Short mmCIF file of C-alpha atoms and ligand atoms in Angstrom, two decimals:
data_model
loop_
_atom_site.label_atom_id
_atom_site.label_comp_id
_atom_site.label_asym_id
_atom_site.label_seq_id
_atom_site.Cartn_x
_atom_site.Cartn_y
_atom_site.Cartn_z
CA UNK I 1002 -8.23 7.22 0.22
CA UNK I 1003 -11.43 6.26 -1.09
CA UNK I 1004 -13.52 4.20 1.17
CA UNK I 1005 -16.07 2.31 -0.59
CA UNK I 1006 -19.65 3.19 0.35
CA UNK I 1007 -20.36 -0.36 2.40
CA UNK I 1008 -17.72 0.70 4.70
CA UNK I 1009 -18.21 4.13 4.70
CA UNK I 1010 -21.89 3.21 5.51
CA UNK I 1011 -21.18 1.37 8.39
CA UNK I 1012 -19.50 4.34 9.82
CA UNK I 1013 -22.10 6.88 9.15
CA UNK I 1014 -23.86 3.86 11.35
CA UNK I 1015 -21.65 4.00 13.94
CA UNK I 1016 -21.80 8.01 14.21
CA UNK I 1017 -25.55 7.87 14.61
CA UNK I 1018 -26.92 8.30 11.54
CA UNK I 1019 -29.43 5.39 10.29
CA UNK I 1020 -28.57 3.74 6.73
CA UNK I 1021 -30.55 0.91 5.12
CA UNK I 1022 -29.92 -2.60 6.52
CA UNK I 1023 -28.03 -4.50 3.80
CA UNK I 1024 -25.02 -6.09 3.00
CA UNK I 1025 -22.15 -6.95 0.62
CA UNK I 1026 -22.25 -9.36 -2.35
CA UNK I 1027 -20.04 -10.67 -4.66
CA UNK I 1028 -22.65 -13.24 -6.67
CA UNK I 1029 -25.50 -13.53 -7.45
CA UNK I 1030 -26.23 -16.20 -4.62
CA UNK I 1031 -25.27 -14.26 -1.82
CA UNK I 1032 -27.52 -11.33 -3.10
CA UNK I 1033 -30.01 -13.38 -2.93
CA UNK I 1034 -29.27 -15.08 0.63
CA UNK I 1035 -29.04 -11.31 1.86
CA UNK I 1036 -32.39 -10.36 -0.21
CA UNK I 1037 -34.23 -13.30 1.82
CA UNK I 1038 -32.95 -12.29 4.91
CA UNK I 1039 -34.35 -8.53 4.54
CA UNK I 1040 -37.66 -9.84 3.58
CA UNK I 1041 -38.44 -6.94 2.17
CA UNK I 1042 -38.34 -4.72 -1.77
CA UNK I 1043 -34.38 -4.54 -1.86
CA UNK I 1044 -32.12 -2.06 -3.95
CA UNK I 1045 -29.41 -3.92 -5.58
CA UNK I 1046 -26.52 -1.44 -6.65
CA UNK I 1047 -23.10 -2.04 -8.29
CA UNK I 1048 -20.45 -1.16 -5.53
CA UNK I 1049 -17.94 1.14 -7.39
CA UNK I 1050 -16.29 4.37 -7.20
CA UNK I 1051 -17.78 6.41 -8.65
CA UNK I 1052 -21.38 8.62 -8.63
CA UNK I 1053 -24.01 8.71 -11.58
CA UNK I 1054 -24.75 4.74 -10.93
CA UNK I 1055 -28.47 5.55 -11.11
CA UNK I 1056 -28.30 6.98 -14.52
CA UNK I 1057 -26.06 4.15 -15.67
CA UNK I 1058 -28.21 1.63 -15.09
CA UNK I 1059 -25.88 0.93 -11.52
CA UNK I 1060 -28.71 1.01 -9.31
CA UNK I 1061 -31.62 -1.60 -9.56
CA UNK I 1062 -34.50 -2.30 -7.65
CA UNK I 1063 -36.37 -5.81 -6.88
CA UNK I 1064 -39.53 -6.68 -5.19
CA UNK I 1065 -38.29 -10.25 -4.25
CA UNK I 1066 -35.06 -12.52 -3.65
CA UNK I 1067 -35.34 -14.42 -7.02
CA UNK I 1068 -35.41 -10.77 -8.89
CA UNK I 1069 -32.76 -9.87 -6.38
CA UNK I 1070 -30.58 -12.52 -7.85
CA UNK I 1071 -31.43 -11.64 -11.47
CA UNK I 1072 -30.61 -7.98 -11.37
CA UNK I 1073 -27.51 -8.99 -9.22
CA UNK I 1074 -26.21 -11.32 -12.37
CA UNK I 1075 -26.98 -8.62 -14.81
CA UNK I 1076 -24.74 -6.24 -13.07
CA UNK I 1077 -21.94 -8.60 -11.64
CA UNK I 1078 -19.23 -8.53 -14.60
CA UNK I 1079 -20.54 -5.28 -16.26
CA UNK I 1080 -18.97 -2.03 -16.34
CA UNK I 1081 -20.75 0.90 -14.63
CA UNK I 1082 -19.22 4.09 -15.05
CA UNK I 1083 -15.85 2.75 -16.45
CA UNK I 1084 -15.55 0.52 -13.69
CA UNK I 1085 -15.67 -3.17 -13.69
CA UNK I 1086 -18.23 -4.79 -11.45
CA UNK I 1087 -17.27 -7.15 -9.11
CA UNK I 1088 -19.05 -6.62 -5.80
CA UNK I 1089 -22.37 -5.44 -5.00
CA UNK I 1090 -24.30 -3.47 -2.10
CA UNK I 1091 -27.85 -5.57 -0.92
CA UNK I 1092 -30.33 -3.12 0.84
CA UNK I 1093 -33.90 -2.40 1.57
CA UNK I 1094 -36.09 -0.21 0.08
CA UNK I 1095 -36.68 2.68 1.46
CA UNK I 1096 -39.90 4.76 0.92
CA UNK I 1097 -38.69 8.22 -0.35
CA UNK I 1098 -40.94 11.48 0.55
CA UNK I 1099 -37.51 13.51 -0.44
CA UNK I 1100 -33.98 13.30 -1.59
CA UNK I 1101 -31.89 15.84 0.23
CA UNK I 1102 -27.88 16.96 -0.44
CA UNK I 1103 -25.69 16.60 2.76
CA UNK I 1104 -22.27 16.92 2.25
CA UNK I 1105 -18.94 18.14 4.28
CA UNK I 1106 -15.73 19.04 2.03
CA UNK I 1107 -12.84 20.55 2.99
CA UNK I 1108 -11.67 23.62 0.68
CA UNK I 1109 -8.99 24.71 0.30
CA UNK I 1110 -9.32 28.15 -0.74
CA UNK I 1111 -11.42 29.01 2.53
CA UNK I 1112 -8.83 26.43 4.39
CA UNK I 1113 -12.00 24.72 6.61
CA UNK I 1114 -14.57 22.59 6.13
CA UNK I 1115 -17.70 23.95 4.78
CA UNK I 1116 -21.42 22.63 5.24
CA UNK I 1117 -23.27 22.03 2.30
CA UNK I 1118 -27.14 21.04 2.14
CA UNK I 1119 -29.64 21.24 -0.82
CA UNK I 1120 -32.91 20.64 -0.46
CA UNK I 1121 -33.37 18.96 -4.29
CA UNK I 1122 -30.50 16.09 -3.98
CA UNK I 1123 -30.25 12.78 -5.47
CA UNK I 1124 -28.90 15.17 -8.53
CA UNK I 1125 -25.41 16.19 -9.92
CA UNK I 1126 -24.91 18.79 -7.39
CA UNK I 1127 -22.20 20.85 -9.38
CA UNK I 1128 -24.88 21.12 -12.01
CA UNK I 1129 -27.73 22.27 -9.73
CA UNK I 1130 -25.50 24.81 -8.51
CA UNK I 1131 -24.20 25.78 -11.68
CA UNK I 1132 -27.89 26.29 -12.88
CA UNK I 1133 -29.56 27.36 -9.60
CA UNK I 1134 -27.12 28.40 -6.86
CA UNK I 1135 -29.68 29.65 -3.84
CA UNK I 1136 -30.91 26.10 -3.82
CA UNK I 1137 -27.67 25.02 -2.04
CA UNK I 1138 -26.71 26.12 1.21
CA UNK I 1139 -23.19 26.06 2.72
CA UNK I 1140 -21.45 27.03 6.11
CA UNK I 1141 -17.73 27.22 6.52
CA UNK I 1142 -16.82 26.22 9.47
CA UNK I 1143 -14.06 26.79 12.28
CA UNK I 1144 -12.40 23.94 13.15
CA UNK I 1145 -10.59 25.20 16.45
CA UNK I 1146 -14.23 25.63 17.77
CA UNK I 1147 -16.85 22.61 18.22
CA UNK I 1148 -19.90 22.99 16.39
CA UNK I 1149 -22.88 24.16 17.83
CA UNK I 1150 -26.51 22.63 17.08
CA UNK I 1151 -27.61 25.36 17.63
CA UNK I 1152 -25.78 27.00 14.97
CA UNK I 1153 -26.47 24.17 11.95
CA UNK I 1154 -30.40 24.91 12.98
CA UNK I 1155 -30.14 28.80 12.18
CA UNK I 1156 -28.48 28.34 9.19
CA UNK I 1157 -30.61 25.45 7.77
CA UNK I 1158 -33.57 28.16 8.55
CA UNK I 1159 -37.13 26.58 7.81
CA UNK I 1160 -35.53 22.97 6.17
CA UNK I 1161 -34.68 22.20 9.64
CA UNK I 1162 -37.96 23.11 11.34
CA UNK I 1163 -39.66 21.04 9.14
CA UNK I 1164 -37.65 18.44 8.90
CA UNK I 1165 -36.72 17.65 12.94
CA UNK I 1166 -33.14 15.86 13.10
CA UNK I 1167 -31.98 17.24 10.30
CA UNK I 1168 -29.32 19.97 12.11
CA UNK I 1169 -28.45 16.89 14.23
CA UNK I 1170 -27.85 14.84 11.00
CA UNK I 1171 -24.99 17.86 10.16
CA UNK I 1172 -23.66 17.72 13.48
CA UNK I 1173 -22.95 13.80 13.72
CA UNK I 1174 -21.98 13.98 9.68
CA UNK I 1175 -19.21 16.71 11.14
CA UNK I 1176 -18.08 14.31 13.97
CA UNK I 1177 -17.41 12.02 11.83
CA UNK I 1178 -15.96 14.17 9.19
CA UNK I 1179 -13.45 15.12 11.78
CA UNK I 1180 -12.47 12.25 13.64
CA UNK I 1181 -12.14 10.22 10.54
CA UNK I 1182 -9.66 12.71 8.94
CA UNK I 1183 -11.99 12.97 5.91
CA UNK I 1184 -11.66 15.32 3.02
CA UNK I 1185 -15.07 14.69 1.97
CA UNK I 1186 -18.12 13.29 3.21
CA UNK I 1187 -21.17 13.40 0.79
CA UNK I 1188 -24.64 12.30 1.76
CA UNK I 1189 -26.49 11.79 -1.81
CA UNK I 1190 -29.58 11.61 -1.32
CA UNK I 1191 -29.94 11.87 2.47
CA UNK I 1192 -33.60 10.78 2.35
CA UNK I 1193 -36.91 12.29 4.27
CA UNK I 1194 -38.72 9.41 4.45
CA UNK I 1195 -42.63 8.77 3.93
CA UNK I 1196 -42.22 7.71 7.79
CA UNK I 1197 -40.49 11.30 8.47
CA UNK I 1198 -36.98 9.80 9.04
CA UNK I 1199 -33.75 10.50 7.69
CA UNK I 1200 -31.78 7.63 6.30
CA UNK I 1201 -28.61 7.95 4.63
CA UNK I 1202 -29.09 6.37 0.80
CA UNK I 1203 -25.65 6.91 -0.55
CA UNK I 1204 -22.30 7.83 1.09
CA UNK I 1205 -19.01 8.87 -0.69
CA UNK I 1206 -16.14 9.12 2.55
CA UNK I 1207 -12.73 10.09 1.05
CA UNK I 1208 -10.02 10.18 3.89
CA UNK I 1209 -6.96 12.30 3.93
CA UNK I 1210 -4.21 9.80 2.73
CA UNK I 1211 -1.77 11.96 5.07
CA UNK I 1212 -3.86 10.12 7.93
CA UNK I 1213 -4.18 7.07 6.94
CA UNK I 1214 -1.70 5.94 9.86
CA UNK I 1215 -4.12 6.96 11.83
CA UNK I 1216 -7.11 5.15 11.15
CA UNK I 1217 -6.13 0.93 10.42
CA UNK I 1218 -9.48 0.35 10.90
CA UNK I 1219 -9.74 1.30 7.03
CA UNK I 1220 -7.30 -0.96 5.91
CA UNK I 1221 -9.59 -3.57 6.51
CA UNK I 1222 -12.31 -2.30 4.05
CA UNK I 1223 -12.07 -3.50 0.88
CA UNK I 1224 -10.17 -1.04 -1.51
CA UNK I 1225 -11.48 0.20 -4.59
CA UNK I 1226 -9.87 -1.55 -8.45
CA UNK I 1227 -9.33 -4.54 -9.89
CA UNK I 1228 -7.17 -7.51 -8.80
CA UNK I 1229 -4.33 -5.96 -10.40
CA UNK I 1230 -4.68 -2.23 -9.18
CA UNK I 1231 -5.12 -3.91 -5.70
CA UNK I 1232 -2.01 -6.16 -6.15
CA UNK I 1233 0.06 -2.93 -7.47
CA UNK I 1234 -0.91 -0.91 -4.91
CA UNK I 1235 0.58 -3.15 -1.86
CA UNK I 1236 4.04 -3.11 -4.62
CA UNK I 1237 4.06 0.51 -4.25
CA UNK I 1238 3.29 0.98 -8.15
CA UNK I 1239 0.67 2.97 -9.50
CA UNK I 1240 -1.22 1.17 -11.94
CA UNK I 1241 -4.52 1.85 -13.68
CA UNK I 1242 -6.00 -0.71 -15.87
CA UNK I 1243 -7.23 -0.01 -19.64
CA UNK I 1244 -8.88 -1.70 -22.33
CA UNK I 1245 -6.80 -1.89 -25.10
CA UNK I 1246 -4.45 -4.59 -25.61
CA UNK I 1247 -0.72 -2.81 -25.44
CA UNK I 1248 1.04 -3.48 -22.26
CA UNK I 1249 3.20 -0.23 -21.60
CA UNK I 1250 6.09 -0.07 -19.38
CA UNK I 1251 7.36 3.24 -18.95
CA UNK I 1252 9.20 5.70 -16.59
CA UNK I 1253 7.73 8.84 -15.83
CA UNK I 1254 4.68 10.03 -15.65
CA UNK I 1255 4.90 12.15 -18.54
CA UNK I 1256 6.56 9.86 -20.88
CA UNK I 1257 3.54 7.45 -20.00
CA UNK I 1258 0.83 9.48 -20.69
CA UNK I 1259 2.76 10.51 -24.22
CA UNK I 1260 3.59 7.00 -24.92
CA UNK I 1261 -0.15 5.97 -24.36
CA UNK I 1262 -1.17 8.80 -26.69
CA UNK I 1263 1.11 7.62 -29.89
CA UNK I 1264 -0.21 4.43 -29.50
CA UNK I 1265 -3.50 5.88 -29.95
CA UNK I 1266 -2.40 8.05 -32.65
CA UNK I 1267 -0.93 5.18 -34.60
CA UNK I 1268 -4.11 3.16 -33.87
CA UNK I 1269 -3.76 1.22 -31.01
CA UNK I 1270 -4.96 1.18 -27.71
CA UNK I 1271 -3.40 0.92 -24.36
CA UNK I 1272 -3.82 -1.73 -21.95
CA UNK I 1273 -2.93 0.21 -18.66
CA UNK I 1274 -1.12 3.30 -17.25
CA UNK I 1275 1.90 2.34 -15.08
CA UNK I 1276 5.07 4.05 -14.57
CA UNK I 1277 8.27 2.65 -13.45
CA UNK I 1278 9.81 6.39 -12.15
CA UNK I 1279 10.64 8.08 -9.23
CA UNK I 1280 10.31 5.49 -6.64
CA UNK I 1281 8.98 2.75 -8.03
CA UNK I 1282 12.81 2.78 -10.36
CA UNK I 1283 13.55 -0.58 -9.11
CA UNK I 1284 10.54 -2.27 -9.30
CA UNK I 1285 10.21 -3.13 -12.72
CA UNK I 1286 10.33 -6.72 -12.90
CA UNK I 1287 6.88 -6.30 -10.36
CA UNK I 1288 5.37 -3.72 -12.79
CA UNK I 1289 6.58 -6.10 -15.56
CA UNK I 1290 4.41 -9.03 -14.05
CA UNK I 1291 1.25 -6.91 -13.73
CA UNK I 1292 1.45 -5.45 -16.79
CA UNK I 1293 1.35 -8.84 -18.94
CA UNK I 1294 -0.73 -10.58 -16.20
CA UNK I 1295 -3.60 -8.36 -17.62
CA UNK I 1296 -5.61 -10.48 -19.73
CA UNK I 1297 -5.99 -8.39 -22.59
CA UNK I 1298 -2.52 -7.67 -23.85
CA UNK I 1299 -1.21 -8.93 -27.00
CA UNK I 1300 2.24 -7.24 -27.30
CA UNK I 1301 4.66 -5.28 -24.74
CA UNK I 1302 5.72 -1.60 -25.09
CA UNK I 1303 9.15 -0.94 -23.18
CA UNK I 1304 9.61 2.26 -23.70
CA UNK I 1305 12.35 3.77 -21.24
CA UNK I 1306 13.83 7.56 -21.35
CA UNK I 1307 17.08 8.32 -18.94
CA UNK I 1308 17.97 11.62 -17.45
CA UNK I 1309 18.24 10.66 -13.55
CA UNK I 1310 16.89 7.49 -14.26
CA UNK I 1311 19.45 4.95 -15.43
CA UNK I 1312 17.72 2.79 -18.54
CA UNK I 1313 19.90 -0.26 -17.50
CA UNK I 1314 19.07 -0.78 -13.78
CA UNK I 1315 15.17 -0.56 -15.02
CA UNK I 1316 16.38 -3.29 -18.39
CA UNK I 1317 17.85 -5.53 -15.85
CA UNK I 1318 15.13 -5.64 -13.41
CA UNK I 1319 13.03 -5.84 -16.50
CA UNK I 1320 14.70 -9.34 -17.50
CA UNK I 1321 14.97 -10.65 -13.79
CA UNK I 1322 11.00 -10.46 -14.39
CA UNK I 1323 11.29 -12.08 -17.49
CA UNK I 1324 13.42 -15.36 -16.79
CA UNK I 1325 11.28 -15.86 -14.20
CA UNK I 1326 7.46 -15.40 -15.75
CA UNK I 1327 8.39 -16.11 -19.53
CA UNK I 1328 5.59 -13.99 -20.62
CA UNK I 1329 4.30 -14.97 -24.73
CA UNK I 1330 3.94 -11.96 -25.40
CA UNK I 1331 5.89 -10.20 -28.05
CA UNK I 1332 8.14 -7.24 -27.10
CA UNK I 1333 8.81 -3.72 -28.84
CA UNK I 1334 11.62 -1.46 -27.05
CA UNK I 1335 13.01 1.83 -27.27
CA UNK I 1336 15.78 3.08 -25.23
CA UNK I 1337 17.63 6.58 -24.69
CA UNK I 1338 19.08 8.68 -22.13
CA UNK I 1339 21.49 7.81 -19.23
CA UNK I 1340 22.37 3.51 -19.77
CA UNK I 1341 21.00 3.31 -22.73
CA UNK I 1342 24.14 0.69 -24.28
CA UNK I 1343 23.84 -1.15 -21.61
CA UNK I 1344 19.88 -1.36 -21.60
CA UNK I 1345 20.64 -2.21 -25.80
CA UNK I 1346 23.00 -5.08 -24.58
CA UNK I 1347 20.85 -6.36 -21.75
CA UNK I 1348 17.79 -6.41 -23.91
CA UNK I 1349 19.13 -8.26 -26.54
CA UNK I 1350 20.53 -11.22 -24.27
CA UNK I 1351 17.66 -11.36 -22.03
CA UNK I 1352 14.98 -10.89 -24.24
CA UNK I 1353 16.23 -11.17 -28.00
CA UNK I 1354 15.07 -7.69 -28.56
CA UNK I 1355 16.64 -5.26 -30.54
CA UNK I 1356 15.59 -1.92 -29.77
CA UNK I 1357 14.18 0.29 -32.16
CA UNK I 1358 15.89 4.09 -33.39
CA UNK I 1359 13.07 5.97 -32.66
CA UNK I 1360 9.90 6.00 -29.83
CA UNK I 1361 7.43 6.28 -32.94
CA UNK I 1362 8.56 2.89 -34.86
CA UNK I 1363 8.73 1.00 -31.19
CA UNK I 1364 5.17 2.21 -31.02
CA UNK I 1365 4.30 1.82 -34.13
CA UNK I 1366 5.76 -2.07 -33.84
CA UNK I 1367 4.07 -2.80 -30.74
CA UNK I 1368 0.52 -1.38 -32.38
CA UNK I 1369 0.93 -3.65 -34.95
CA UNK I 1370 2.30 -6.74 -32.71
CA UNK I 1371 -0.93 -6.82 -30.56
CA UNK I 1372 -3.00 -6.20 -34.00
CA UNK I 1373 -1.25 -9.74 -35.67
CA UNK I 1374 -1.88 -11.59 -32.24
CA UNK I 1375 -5.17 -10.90 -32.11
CA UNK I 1376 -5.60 -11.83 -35.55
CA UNK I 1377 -4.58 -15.32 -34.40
CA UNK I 1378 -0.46 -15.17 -35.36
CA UNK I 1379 1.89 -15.56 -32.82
CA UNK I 1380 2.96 -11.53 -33.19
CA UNK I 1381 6.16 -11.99 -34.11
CA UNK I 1382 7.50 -9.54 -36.83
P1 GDP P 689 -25.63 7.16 -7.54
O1 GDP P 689 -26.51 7.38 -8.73
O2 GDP P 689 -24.34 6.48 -7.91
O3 GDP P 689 -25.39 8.39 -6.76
O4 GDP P 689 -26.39 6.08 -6.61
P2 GDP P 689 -27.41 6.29 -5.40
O5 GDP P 689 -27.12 5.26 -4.39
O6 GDP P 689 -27.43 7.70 -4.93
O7 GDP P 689 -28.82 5.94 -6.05
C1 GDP P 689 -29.35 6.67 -7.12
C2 GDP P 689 -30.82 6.95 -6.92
O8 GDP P 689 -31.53 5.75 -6.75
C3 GDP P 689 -31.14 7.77 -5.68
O9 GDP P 689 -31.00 9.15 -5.88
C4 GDP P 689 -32.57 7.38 -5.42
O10 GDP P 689 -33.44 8.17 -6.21
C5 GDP P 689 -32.64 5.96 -5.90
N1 GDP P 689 -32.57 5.07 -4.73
C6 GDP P 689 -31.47 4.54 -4.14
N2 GDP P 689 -31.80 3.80 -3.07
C7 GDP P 689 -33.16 3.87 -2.98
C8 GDP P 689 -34.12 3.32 -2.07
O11 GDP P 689 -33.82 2.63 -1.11
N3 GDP P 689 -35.43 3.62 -2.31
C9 GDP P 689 -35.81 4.40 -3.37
N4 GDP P 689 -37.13 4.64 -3.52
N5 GDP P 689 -34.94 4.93 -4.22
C10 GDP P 689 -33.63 4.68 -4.05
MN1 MN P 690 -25.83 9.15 -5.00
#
């Protein structure tokens, strides 16, 4: 699990290790409110998951509240690094002297956590050490033993001499690490500051799902995705929202991903990834409702294959869905494998959809569906 870096912040806090004072904002008003609290140059940066927000124009800085608020309006509703915007971390400014690399992964080749530091971070790190490896350091470590201080100092050398509580930065990073059942725990930058104190700028905490029972404390932080992701994710589906404008409801991962590329190849674009397989068989009338709640679709893409899966029990939790939302939107179908009759019959009464022969002219109907409904028809063949 991904824990956003608010929350992860607060527990790098609560292990010891100082992070800017701040909070979280979801408008532009509350950045501000937080901004005038601080009374100080704040950093105003978009709260998503993923790294690279400085490049993107993610991370902004503002000498006053009133700035605070513009730069918080610019970025609430954009899309930073594929992701949309919707919250927003408020901090103070902190006076750099240096950007440091502190991270903790587990790998899996070495089976242990390993140490890594870098004196140059704030950067890609898998491109410094793809062009310079000496200038990052690691240290597996064995997790049967604690880990000794005294240990993190040798093998941080002269960094940690001249930079005092840096080896007991590692050490309280690794408490953490371990107690929180995390899989990685990245510190980018870890900043030296013109003061000659260590304050953690960024954090990136992803927790081994496996051990999620044991930590509800994260439940409470706010997951990562939009309001649909979220709302799939407590119906047990997996869904991943696009920006195209065909809805796709399919089963199996792999006839997803292939049905999503044909309507690319026949010039459309998906509106989401979500699969209706293994598990998730019998939820299709919830997949249904996400799938046409997003905003952006203009025609529906059933397109169902049977081997284990039966086509019909999918169809008729499909139309359950159906009587009960009436979606507008117009409907393209293909159907084969194990049920498929049935799926033909159900479809037809429920929906007044005749499915197509082939995947290709479902696809090909459901590109051009979303095409006339955009261009202000009903879609309707
Ligand atoms: P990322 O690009 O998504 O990893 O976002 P970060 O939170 O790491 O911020 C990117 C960069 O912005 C950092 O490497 C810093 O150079 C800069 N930055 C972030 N916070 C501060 C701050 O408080 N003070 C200063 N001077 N720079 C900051
Ligand atoms: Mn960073």
């Amino acid at each position: 699990m991904f824990v956003d870096e608010h929350s992860a912040k607060q527990l790098l806090a609560q292990a010891g290790l100082p992070v800017p004072t701040g909070g979280r904002a979801s408008t532009a008003e509350q950045a501000v409110d937080i901004a005038r609290r601080l009374q100080v140059p704040v950093v105003i940066k978009a709260l998503v998951p993923a790294g690279g927000r400085g490049h993107a124009g993610g991370v902004r800085f503002a000498e006053e509240a009133e700035a605070a608020g513009s730069a918080a309006a610019q970025l609430l509703g954009s899309v930073v690094q594929g992701h949309h915007v919707d919250q927003l971390i408020v901090e103070e400014q902190i006076a750099i002297a240096a950007e440091f690399y502190a991270a903790i992964v587990t790998n899996s080749s070495l089976r242990c956590p390993v140490l890594l530091f870098s004196p140059e971070g704030g950067v890609h790190i898998e491109q410094l050490y793809a062009e310079r490896p000496a200038m990052v350091l690691s240290l597996p470590v064995d997790l049967r033993y604690p880990l000794e201080p005294a240990r993190v100092q040798e093998w941080l050398g002269r960094h940690a001499s001249e930079h005092p509580g840096l080896a007991g930065a590692f050490v309280r990073l690794y408490g953490l690490y371990t107690t929180i059942d995390a899989e990685l725990l990245e510190v980018n930058p870890l900043a030296w500051t013109q003061a000659g104190d260590l304050v953690a700028l960024d954090c990136k905490l992803v927790v081994d799902d496996g051990a999620l029972v044991r930590h509800p404390e994260l439940s409470k932080s706010e997951a990562p995705g939009t309001a649909l992701e979220r709302l799939a994710r407590t119906k047990g589906l997996t869904y991943i929202e696009l920006d195209g404008e065909v809805g796709v409801l399919a089963n199996g991962a792999g006839l997803t991903m292939a049905t999503m590329d044909a309507i690319e190849s026949y010039g459309g674009r998906p509106a989401n990834f979500l699969e209706v397989g293994g598990d998730a068989y019998t939820k299709a009338a919830a997949a249904l409702e996400i799938v046409v709640s997003h905003r952006q679709v203009r025609s529906l893409l059933i397109n169902l294959c049977g081997a284990f899966a039966r086509t019909d029990i999918i169809v008729e939790a499909v139309v359950t869905g159906w009587r009960k939302i009436a979606p507008s939107v117009p409907v393209a179908a293909s159907v084969h494998g194990t049920g498929e009759e049935r799926a033909a019959h159900l479809l037809r009464d429920g929906l007044g959809v005749e499915p197509f022969e082939t995947m290709d002219d479902a696809v090909i109907a459901a590109v051009m569906m979303a095409r006339r409904s955009a261009e202000g028809g009903d879609g309707t063949p």
